[in-house]
CSV table of C-alpha atoms in Angstrom, one decimal:
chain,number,residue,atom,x,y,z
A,119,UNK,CA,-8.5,-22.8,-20.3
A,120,UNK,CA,-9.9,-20.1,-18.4
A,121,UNK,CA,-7.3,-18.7,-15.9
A,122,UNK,CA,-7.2,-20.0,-12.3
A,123,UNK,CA,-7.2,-17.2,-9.9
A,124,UNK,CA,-5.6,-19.0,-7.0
A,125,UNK,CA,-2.9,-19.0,-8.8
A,126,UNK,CA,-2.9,-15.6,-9.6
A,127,UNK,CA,-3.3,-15.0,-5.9
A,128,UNK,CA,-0.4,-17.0,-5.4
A,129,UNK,CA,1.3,-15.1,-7.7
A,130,UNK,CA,0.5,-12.0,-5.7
A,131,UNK,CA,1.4,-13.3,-2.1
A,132,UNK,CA,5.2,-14.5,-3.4
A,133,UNK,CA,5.5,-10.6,-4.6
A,134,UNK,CA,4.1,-9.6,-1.2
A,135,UNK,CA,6.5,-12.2,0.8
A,136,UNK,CA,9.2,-11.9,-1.0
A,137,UNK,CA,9.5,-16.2,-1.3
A,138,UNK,CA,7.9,-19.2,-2.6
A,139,UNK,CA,8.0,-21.0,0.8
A,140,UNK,CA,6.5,-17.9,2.2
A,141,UNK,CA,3.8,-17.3,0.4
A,142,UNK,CA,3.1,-21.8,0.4
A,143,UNK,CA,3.2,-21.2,4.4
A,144,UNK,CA,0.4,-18.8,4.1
A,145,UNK,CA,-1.4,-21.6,1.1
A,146,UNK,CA,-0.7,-24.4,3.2
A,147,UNK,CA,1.4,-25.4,0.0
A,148,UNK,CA,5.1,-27.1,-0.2
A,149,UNK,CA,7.3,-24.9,-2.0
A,150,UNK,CA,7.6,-27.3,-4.7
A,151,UNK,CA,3.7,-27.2,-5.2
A,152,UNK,CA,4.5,-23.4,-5.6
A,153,UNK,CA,6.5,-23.5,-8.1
A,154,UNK,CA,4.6,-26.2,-10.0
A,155,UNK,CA,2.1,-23.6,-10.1
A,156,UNK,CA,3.5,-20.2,-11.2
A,157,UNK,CA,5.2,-22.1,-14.0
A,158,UNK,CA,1.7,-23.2,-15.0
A,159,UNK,CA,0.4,-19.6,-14.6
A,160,UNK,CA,3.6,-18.6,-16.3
A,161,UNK,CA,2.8,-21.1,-19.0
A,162,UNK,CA,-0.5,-20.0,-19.3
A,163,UNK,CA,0.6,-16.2,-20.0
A,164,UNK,CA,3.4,-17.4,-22.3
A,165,UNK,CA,5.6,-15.0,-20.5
A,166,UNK,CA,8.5,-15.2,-17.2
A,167,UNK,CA,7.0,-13.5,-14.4
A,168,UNK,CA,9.5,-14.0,-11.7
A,169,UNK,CA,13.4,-14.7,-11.3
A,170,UNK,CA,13.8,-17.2,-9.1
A,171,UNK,CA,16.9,-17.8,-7.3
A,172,UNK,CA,17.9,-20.1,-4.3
A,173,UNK,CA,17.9,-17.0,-2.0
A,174,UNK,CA,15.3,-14.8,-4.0
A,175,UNK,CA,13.1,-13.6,-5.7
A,176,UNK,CA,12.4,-10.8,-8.5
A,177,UNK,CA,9.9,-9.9,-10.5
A,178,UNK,CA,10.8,-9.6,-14.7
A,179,UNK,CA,9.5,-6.7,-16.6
A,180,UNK,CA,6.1,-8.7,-17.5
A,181,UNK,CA,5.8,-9.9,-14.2
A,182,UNK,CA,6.0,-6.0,-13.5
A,183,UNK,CA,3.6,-5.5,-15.8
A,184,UNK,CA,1.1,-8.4,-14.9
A,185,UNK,CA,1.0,-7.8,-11.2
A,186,UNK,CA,-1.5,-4.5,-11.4
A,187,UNK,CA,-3.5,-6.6,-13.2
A,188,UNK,CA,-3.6,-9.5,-11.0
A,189,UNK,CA,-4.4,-7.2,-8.1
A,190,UNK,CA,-7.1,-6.0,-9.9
A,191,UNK,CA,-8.7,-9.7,-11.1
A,192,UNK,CA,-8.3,-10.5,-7.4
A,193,UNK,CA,-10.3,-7.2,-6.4
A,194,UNK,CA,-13.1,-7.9,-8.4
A,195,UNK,CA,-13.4,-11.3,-7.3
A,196,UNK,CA,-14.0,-10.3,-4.1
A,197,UNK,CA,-16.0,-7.5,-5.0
A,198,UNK,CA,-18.1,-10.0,-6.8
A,199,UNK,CA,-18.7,-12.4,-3.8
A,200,UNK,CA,-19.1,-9.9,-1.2
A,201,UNK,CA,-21.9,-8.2,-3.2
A,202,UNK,CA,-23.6,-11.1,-3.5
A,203,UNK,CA,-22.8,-12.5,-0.1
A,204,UNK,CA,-24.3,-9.4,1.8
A,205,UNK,CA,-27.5,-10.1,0.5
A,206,UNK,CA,-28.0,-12.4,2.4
A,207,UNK,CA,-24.9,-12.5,5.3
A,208,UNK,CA,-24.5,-8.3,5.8
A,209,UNK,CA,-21.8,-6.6,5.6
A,210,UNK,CA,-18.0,-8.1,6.4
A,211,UNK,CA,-14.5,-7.7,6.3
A,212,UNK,CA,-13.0,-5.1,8.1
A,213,UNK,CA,-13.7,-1.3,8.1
A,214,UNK,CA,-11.1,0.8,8.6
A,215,UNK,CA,-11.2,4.6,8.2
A,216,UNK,CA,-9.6,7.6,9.8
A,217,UNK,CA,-11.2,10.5,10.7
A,218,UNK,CA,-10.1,14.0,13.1
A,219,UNK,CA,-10.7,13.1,16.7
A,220,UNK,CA,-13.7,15.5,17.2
A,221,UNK,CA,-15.5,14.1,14.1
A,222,UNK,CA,-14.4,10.7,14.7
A,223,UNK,CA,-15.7,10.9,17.9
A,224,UNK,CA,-19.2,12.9,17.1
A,225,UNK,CA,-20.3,11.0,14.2
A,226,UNK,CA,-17.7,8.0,13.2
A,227,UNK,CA,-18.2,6.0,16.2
A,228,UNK,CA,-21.8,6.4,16.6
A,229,UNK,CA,-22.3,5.3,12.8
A,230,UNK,CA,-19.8,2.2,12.5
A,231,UNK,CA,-21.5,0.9,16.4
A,232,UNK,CA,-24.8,0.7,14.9
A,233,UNK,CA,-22.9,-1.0,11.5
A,234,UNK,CA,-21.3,-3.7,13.3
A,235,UNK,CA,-24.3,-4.0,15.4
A,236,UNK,CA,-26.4,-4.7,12.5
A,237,UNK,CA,-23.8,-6.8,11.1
A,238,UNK,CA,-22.3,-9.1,13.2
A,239,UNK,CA,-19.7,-10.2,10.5
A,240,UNK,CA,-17.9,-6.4,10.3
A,241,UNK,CA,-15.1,-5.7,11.7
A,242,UNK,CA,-13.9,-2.1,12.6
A,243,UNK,CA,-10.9,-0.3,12.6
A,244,UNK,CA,-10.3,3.5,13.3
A,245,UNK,CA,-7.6,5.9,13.6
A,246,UNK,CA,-8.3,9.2,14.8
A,247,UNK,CA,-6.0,11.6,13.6
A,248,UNK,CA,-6.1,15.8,12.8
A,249,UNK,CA,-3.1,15.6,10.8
A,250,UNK,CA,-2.9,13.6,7.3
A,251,UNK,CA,-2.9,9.9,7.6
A,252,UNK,CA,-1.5,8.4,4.6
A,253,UNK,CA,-4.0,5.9,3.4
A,254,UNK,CA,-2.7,4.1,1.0
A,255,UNK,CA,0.4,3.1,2.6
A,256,UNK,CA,-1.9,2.2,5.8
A,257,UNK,CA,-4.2,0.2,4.3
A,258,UNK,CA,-7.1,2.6,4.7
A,259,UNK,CA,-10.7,2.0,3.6
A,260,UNK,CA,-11.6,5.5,3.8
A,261,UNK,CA,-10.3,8.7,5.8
A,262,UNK,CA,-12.9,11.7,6.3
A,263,UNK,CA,-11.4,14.8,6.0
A,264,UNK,CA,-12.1,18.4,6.8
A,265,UNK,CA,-10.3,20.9,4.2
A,266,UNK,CA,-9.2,22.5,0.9
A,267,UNK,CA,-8.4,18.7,-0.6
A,268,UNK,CA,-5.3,19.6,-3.2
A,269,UNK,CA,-5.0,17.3,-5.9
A,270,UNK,CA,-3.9,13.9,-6.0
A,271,UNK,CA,-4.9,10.3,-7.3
A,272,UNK,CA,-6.9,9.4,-4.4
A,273,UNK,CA,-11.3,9.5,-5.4
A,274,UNK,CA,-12.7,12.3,-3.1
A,275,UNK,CA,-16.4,12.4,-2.6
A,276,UNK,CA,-18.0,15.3,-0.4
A,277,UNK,CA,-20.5,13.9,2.2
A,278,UNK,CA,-21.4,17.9,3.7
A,279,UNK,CA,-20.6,21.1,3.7
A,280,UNK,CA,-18.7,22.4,6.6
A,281,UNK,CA,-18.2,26.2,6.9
A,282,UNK,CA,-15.8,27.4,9.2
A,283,UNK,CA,-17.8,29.1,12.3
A,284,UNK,CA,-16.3,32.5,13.8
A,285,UNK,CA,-17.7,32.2,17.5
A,286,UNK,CA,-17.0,32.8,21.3
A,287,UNK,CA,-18.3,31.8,24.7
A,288,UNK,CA,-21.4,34.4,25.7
A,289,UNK,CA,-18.7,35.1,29.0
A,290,UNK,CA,-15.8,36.6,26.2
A,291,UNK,CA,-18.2,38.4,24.8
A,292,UNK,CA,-19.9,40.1,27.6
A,293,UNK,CA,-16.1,41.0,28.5
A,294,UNK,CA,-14.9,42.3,25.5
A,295,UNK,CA,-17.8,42.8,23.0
A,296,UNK,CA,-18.5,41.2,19.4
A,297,UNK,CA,-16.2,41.9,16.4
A,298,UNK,CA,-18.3,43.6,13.6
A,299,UNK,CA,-15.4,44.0,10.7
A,300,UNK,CA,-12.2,42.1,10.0
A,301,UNK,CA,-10.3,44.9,11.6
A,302,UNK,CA,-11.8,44.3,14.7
A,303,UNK,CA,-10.3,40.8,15.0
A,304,UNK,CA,-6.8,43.1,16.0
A,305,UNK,CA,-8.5,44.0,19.6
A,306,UNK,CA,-9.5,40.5,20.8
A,307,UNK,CA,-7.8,37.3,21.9
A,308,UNK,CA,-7.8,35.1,19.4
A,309,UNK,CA,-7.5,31.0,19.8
A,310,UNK,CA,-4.7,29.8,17.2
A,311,UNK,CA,-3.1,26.9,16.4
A,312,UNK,CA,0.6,26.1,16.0
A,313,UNK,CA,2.4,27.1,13.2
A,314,UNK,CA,-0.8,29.1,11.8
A,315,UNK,CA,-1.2,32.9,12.6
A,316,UNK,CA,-3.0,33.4,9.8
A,317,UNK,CA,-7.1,32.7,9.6
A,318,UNK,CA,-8.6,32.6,5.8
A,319,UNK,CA,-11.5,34.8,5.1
A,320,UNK,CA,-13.6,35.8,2.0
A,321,UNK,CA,-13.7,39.6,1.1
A,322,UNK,CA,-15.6,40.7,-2.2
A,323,UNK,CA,-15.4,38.2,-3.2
A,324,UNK,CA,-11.9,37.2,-3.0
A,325,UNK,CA,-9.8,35.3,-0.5
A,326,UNK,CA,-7.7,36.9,2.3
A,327,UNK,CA,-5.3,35.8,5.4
A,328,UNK,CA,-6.1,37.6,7.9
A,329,UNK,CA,-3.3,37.7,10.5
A,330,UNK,CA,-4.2,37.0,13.7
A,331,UNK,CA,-3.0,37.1,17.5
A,332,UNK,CA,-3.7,35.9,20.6
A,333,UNK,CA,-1.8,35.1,24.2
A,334,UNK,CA,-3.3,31.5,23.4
A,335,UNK,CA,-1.6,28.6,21.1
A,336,UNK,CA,-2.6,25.2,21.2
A,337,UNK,CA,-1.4,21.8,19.2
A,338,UNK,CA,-5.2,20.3,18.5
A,339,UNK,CA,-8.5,21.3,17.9
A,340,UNK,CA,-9.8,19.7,20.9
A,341,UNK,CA,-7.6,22.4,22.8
A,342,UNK,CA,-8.6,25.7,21.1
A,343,UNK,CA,-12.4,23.9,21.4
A,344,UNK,CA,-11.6,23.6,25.1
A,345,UNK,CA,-10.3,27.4,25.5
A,346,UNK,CA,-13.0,28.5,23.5
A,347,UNK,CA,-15.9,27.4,25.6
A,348,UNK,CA,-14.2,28.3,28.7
A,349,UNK,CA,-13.9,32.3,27.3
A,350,UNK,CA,-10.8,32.5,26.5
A,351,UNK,CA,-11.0,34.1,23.5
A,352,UNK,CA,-12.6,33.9,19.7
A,353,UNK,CA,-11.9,30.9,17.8
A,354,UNK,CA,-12.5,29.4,13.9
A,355,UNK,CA,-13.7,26.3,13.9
A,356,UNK,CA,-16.0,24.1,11.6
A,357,UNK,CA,-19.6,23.9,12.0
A,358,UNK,CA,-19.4,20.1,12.7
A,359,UNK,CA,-17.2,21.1,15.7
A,360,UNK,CA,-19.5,23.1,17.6
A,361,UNK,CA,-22.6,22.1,15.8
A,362,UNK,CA,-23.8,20.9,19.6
A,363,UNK,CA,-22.4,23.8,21.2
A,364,UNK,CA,-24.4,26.5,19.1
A,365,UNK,CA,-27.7,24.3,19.5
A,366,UNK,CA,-27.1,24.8,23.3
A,367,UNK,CA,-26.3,28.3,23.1
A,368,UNK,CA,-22.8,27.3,25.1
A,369,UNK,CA,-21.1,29.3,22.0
A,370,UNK,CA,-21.9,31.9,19.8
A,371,UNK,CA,-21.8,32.3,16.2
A,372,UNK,CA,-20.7,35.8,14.7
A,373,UNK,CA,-21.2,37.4,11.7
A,374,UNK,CA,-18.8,40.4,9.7
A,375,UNK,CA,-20.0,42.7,8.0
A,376,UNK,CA,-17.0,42.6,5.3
A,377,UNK,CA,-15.9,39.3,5.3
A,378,UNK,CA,-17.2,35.9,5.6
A,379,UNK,CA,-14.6,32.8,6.8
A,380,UNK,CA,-13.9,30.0,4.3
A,381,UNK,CA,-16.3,27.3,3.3
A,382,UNK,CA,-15.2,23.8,3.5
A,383,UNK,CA,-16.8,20.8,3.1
A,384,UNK,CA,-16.1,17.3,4.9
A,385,UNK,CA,-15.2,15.0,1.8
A,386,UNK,CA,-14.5,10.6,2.1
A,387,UNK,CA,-11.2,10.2,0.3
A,388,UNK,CA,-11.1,6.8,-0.9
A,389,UNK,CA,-7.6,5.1,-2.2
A,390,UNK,CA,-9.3,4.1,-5.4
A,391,UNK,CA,-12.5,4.2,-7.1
A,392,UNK,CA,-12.6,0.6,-8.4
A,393,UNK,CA,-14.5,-2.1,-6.8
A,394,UNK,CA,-15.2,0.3,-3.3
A,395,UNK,CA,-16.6,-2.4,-1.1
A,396,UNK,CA,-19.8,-2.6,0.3
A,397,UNK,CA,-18.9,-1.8,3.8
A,398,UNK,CA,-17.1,1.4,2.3
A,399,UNK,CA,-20.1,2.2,0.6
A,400,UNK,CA,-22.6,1.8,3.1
A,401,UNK,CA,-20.5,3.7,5.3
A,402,UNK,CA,-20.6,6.6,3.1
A,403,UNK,CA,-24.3,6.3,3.2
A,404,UNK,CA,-24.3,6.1,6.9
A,405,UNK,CA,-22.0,9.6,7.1
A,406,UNK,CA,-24.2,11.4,5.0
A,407,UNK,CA,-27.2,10.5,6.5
A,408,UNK,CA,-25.9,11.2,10.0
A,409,UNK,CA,-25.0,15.0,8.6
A,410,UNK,CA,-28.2,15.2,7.0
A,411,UNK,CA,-29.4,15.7,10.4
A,412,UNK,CA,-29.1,20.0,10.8
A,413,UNK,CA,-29.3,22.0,13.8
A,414,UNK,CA,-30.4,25.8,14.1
A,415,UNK,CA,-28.5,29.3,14.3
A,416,UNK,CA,-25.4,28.1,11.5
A,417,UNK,CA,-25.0,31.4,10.0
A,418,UNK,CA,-23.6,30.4,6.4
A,419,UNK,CA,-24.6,31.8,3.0
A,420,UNK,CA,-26.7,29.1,0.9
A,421,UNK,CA,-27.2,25.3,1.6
A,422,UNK,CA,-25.2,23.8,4.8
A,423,UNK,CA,-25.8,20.7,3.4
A,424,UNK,CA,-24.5,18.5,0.0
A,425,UNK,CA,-26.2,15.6,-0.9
């Protein structure tokens, strides 16, 4: 007999409660009906998959072994009905994804409005962060990311490019001129954030801190953003941070003639690459789509944008 997946989801919610009468509360089931039916999943598999005892619970070594699997027969079923579902429904579920505040705010919430408005079944849920949100252990869809990913087991798919823009309100510069070399950087006020005194350049090719100073320290991007445009000094910021602000000519961008700042790229870390839902995917889309969308005077060698 073919296996029954409600039982296998069963399965999984007693792992997840921690009881049989827990996880028939959440079936609607009597904890006898519970048991009648992990010993017939049991049976089926020929193996023990859980100790039971009056007070608890505890998986064996095959139930160990079977409950990865069981997640993942329980993923592609509902991979498998939402696909076919949103053919004809749109998207649902819920959405949730994580993003730095400036982003979030610039592109995120514009994109997953016109989503939910186009599908009235979606549900969204954001957390805007600039530090690293742990997504698996917070049930994250997708978190957008700006930086130098290191590696890990999460899927990472780059969505644009996002150099980092060395610029300054027209007022700072009038003041104190433009920096042509590195060196220069010494004589100006520079816009920094906590616990990094240290901006990263490209110099012939190579990579290099370049140590930096300023009367100004702030604990977000928003900040140094904030002090930037009001001329207090020079600041490094991505392109997708003052993308509006050099269209408007309310910053400037500036160029070196020895050294370039780093490239980075805005990248969708995903917790997994199996059975990414449609909502995750047409998100993605969305976010791409959304940065397709350039705007003039970015001075970056080659393409701003990835498809």
């Amino acid at each position: 007999m073919p296996m029954n997946l409600s039982d296998v989801a069963l399965f999984c919610a007693i792992v997840t409660t921690g009881s049989l009468s827990a996880a028939g509360r959440q079936a609607g089931l009597s904890p006898m009906a519970v048991s009648r039916r992990l010993a017939a999943l049991e049976h089926e598999l020929g193996v023990r998959l859980i100790h039971r005892t009056t007070r608890s619970v505890a998986l064996t070594a095959d139930g160990e072994t079977f409950l990865p699997l069981a997640q993942t027969m329980l993923e592609a079923q509902e991979a498998a009905t939402a696909a076919f579902s949103e053919q004809h429904e749109g998207l649902s579920g819920v959405l949730r994804v994580t993003a730095p505040h400036r982003i979030g705010r610039a592109l995120v919430v514009p994109l997953v409005v016109r989503l939910m408005a186009e599908n009235p079944r979606l549900k969204v849920d954001l957390t805007f962060s600039d530090g690293i949100v742990d997504i698996a252990a917070a049930g994250i869809d997708v978190a957008i990311r700006v930086a130098t990913l290191q590696a890990s087991e999460l899927v990472a798919v780059q969505v644009a490019d996002n150099p980092r823009i060395l610029c300054a309100a027209t007022t700072y510069l009038a003041a104190h001129g433009c920096p042509e070399r590195l060196a220069d950087l010494d004589a100006h006020a520079c816009l920094t954030l906590h616990a990094m005194d240290a901006w990263t350049f490209r110099q012939a090719g190579h990579p290099l801190a370049k140590r930096i100073k300023g009367r100004l320290a702030a604990s977000s991007i928003d900040t140094v953003h904030a002090a930037c445009v009001a001329g207090a000094g020079l600041a490094l910021l991505t392109y997708w941070d003052v993308a509006q602000d050099l269209a408007n000519g309310t910053l400037k961008a500036l160029t070196l003639n020895d050294a370039e700042p780093e490239q980075l790229a805005i990248w969708a870390v995903l917790p997994t690459r199996q059975h990414m839902p449609a909502r995750v995917r047409r998100f993605i889309d969305g976010l791409k789509s959304a940065l397709m969308v350039s705007l003039p005077n970015v001075p970056t060698s080659g393409s701003l944008f990835s498809s």
